[in-house]
mmCIF file of C-alpha atoms in Angstrom:
data_model
loop_
_atom_site.group_PDB
_atom_site.id
_atom_site.type_symbol
_atom_site.label_atom_id
_atom_site.label_comp_id
_atom_site.label_asym_id
_atom_site.label_seq_id
_atom_site.Cartn_x
_atom_site.Cartn_y
_atom_site.Cartn_z
ATOM 1 C CA MET A 530 111.988 86.877 100.911
ATOM 2 C CA GLU A 531 108.967 88.065 98.972
ATOM 3 C CA ALA A 532 109.785 90.286 95.990
ATOM 4 C CA LYS A 533 106.764 92.574 96.521
ATOM 5 C CA LEU A 534 104.647 93.297 99.597
ATOM 6 C CA ALA A 535 101.561 95.505 99.344
ATOM 7 C CA GLY A 536 99.938 97.682 102.002
ATOM 8 C CA GLN A 537 97.100 100.212 101.803
ATOM 9 C CA LYS A 538 99.183 103.256 100.761
ATOM 10 C CA THR A 539 102.536 101.689 99.894
ATOM 11 C CA PHE A 540 104.135 98.654 98.382
ATOM 12 C CA LEU A 541 107.589 97.291 99.138
ATOM 13 C CA THR A 542 109.896 95.952 96.422
ATOM 14 C CA LEU A 543 113.286 94.311 96.842
ATOM 15 C CA LEU A 544 116.255 96.542 96.085
ATOM 16 C CA LYS A 545 117.772 96.125 92.613
ATOM 17 C CA GLU A 546 121.098 97.438 91.378
ATOM 18 C CA SER A 547 119.289 100.046 89.271
ATOM 19 C CA ASP A 548 117.847 101.558 92.498
ATOM 20 C CA ILE A 549 121.192 102.176 94.209
ATOM 21 C CA GLN A 550 121.788 105.708 92.887
ATOM 22 C CA THR A 551 118.421 106.945 94.181
ATOM 23 C CA ILE A 552 119.158 105.724 97.695
ATOM 24 C CA ASP A 553 122.789 106.881 97.617
ATOM 25 C CA ASN A 554 121.569 110.430 96.888
ATOM 26 C CA TRP A 555 119.612 110.360 100.164
ATOM 27 C CA SER A 556 122.832 109.724 102.139
ATOM 28 C CA CYS A 557 124.017 113.232 101.146
ATOM 29 C CA ASP A 558 121.006 114.953 102.723
ATOM 30 C CA PRO A 559 122.125 116.533 106.037
ATOM 31 C CA LEU A 560 118.543 116.993 107.266
ATOM 32 C CA LEU A 561 117.836 113.302 106.747
ATOM 33 C CA CYS A 562 121.061 112.247 108.458
ATOM 34 C CA ASN A 563 120.202 114.421 111.487
ATOM 35 C CA THR A 564 117.096 112.331 112.195
ATOM 36 C CA TYR A 565 118.162 108.927 110.826
ATOM 37 C CA HIS A 566 120.602 106.874 112.883
ATOM 38 C CA ASN A 567 122.087 104.746 110.092
ATOM 39 C CA CYS A 568 122.944 106.979 107.110
ATOM 40 C CA ASP A 569 125.860 104.703 106.180
ATOM 41 C CA SER A 570 123.299 102.081 105.121
ATOM 42 C CA LEU A 571 122.142 104.463 102.373
ATOM 43 C CA LYS A 572 125.568 104.719 100.733
ATOM 44 C CA GLU A 573 126.381 103.107 97.404
ATOM 45 C CA GLN A 574 129.179 100.874 98.738
ATOM 46 C CA TYR A 575 126.918 99.349 101.426
ATOM 47 C CA LEU A 576 124.073 98.773 98.961
ATOM 48 C CA LYS A 577 126.347 97.150 96.366
ATOM 49 C CA SER A 578 127.744 94.760 98.974
ATOM 50 C CA TYR A 579 124.161 93.801 99.879
ATOM 51 C CA ILE A 580 123.282 93.099 96.214
ATOM 52 C CA GLU A 581 126.386 90.922 95.837
ATOM 53 C CA SER A 582 125.853 88.921 99.043
ATOM 54 C CA GLN A 583 122.078 88.225 98.871
ATOM 55 C CA GLU A 584 121.854 86.620 102.316
ATOM 56 C CA ASP A 585 118.707 84.640 103.170
ATOM 57 C CA ASN A 586 118.210 86.422 106.485
ATOM 58 C CA PHE A 587 118.590 90.020 105.280
ATOM 59 C CA ALA A 588 116.662 92.066 102.708
ATOM 60 C CA ILE A 589 116.399 95.702 101.665
ATOM 61 C CA TYR A 590 113.067 96.918 100.325
ATOM 62 C CA LEU A 591 112.178 100.172 98.606
ATOM 63 C CA ILE A 592 109.082 101.901 99.944
ATOM 64 C CA ASN A 593 106.927 103.008 97.002
ATOM 65 C CA THR A 594 103.691 104.953 96.854
ATOM 66 C CA MET A 595 100.830 103.319 94.962
ATOM 67 C CA ASP A 596 101.665 105.558 91.992
ATOM 68 C CA ASN A 597 105.165 104.007 91.960
ATOM 69 C CA ILE A 598 107.224 106.834 93.478
ATOM 70 C CA VAL A 599 110.175 105.633 95.585
ATOM 71 C CA ILE A 600 109.997 107.490 98.906
ATOM 72 C CA GLY A 601 112.131 105.454 101.302
ATOM 73 C CA ARG A 602 113.767 102.211 102.209
ATOM 74 C CA LEU A 603 113.174 99.475 104.757
ATOM 75 C CA SER A 604 115.517 96.654 105.706
ATOM 76 C CA ILE A 605 114.748 93.474 107.564
ATOM 77 C CA ASP A 606 117.421 91.462 109.374
ATOM 78 C CA ILE A 607 116.147 88.115 110.645
ATOM 79 C CA SER A 608 117.754 86.256 113.528
ATOM 80 C CA TYR A 609 116.363 82.739 113.261
ATOM 81 C CA ASP A 610 118.120 81.802 116.533
ATOM 82 C CA GLU A 611 116.057 84.414 118.390
ATOM 83 C CA ASP A 612 113.026 84.015 116.081
ATOM 84 C CA CYS A 613 113.085 87.800 115.727
ATOM 85 C CA ALA A 614 113.506 90.453 113.019
ATOM 86 C CA GLY A 615 115.227 93.807 113.235
ATOM 87 C CA ILE A 616 113.610 96.507 111.107
ATOM 88 C CA ASP A 617 115.343 99.654 109.884
ATOM 89 C CA MET A 618 113.232 102.167 107.982
ATOM 90 C CA VAL A 619 113.477 105.690 106.608
ATOM 91 C CA ILE A 620 111.098 107.854 104.589
ATOM 92 C CA ALA A 621 113.657 109.934 102.712
ATOM 93 C CA GLU A 622 111.423 112.051 100.508
ATOM 94 C CA LYS A 623 110.315 114.826 102.880
ATOM 95 C CA VAL A 624 107.086 115.560 100.984
ATOM 96 C CA TYR A 625 105.823 112.141 102.124
ATOM 97 C CA THR A 626 106.730 112.352 105.827
ATOM 98 C CA GLY A 627 103.918 112.666 108.342
ATOM 99 C CA LYS A 628 101.301 111.364 105.911
ATOM 100 C CA GLY A 629 101.051 107.725 107.012
ATOM 101 C CA TYR A 630 103.339 106.158 104.414
ATOM 102 C CA GLY A 631 105.902 105.008 106.983
ATOM 103 C CA LYS A 632 103.175 103.623 109.214
ATOM 104 C CA ASP A 633 101.674 101.695 106.301
ATOM 105 C CA ALA A 634 105.079 100.281 105.281
ATOM 106 C CA LEU A 635 105.819 99.244 108.876
ATOM 107 C CA LYS A 636 102.406 97.587 109.275
ATOM 108 C CA THR A 637 102.975 95.736 105.992
ATOM 109 C CA ILE A 638 106.339 94.322 107.070
ATOM 110 C CA ILE A 639 105.017 93.451 110.553
ATOM 111 C CA LYS A 640 102.177 91.471 108.971
ATOM 112 C CA TYR A 641 104.641 89.711 106.663
ATOM 113 C CA CYS A 642 106.982 88.822 109.549
ATOM 114 C CA PHE A 643 104.260 87.419 111.792
ATOM 115 C CA GLU A 644 101.913 85.825 109.266
ATOM 116 C CA GLU A 645 104.280 84.608 106.538
ATOM 117 C CA LEU A 646 107.657 84.172 108.235
ATOM 118 C CA ARG A 647 106.100 83.067 111.560
ATOM 119 C CA LEU A 648 108.554 85.080 113.644
ATOM 120 C CA ASN A 649 108.009 85.754 117.344
ATOM 121 C CA CYS A 650 109.139 89.388 117.641
ATOM 122 C CA ILE A 651 110.069 92.478 115.660
ATOM 123 C CA LYS A 652 112.443 95.186 116.880
ATOM 124 C CA MET A 653 113.147 98.659 115.559
ATOM 125 C CA ILE A 654 115.874 101.173 116.407
ATOM 126 C CA PHE A 655 115.721 104.941 115.832
ATOM 127 C CA LYS A 656 117.372 108.131 117.094
ATOM 128 C CA GLU A 657 116.148 109.145 120.554
ATOM 129 C CA ASP A 658 114.924 112.540 119.404
ATOM 130 C CA ASN A 659 113.081 111.252 116.311
ATOM 131 C CA MET A 660 109.484 111.788 117.437
ATOM 132 C CA ARG A 661 108.023 110.803 114.043
ATOM 133 C CA ALA A 662 109.695 107.395 114.192
ATOM 134 C CA GLU A 663 108.609 106.866 117.791
ATOM 135 C CA TYR A 664 104.999 107.794 116.994
ATOM 136 C CA CYS A 665 105.028 105.518 113.943
ATOM 137 C CA CYS A 666 106.194 102.606 116.106
ATOM 138 C CA TRP A 667 103.560 103.278 118.778
ATOM 139 C CA ALA A 668 100.842 103.503 116.099
ATOM 140 C CA CYS A 669 101.893 100.085 114.764
ATOM 141 C CA GLY A 670 101.776 98.411 118.178
ATOM 142 C CA LEU A 671 105.447 98.471 119.157
ATOM 143 C CA LYS A 672 106.338 99.206 122.771
ATOM 144 C CA GLU A 673 109.516 100.418 124.437
ATOM 145 C CA ASP A 674 112.124 97.654 124.513
ATOM 146 C CA LYS A 675 113.212 97.645 128.142
ATOM 147 C CA TYR A 676 116.171 95.381 127.321
ATOM 148 C CA TYR A 677 117.585 97.499 124.477
ATOM 149 C CA LEU A 678 121.195 98.590 124.902
ATOM 150 C CA SER A 679 122.568 100.888 122.208
ATOM 151 C CA GLU A 680 125.719 99.747 120.462
ATOM 152 C CA ASP A 681 128.680 102.095 120.006
ATOM 153 C CA ARG A 682 127.800 102.660 116.355
ATOM 154 C CA PHE A 683 124.185 103.541 117.244
ATOM 155 C CA LYS A 684 124.669 106.030 120.083
ATOM 156 C CA ASN A 685 121.660 108.050 121.268
ATOM 157 C CA THR A 686 119.158 105.548 119.931
ATOM 158 C CA SER A 687 116.009 103.975 121.333
ATOM 159 C CA GLY A 688 114.562 100.563 120.656
ATOM 160 C CA MET A 689 110.981 99.371 120.388
ATOM 161 C CA VAL A 690 109.574 95.860 120.049
ATOM 162 C CA ILE A 691 106.356 94.007 119.287
ATOM 163 C CA TYR A 692 105.780 90.347 120.127
ATOM 164 C CA LYS A 693 103.527 88.033 118.170
ATOM 165 C CA ARG A 694 101.264 87.575 121.211
ATOM 166 C CA ASP A 695 100.572 91.356 121.146
ATOM 167 C CA TYR A 696 99.967 91.505 117.377
ATOM 168 C CA ILE A 697 96.327 91.960 116.395
ATOM 169 C CA GLY A 698 96.722 92.251 112.611
#
């Protein structure tokens, strides 16, 4: 996976061990955990296990503003059998929500998946009542995934998808 991906308002950098404490602090925020479906993925133990494993098909990126402020995290889980990537994203610093940073980060990773990794589809899961996440997905070209079935650990979630044939860059 690329170490750094740049968008218009954000750039994505691979998670390093020195970044773990920043993200772990977000997992303690009750307001964030009310709107984000996967708060366990922000905890120190999960992040350390990721750093130790370094799988080829999974990566965690930090979402940074152009002035190098860490505002969120984005993970990509690639299924080469399905030729598809699952994206999980959160803008954790509330000052930066609703300002286009999440949309820019999502567009950046979509471009990377389709143009560099040559994948066929990208899927994203979010809490059903998270209107910001749903709007962000719509703005980036994702549509409702009619075949999405929520797993037990992700109850009350919705799924959206974009296929390469629908991607316009």
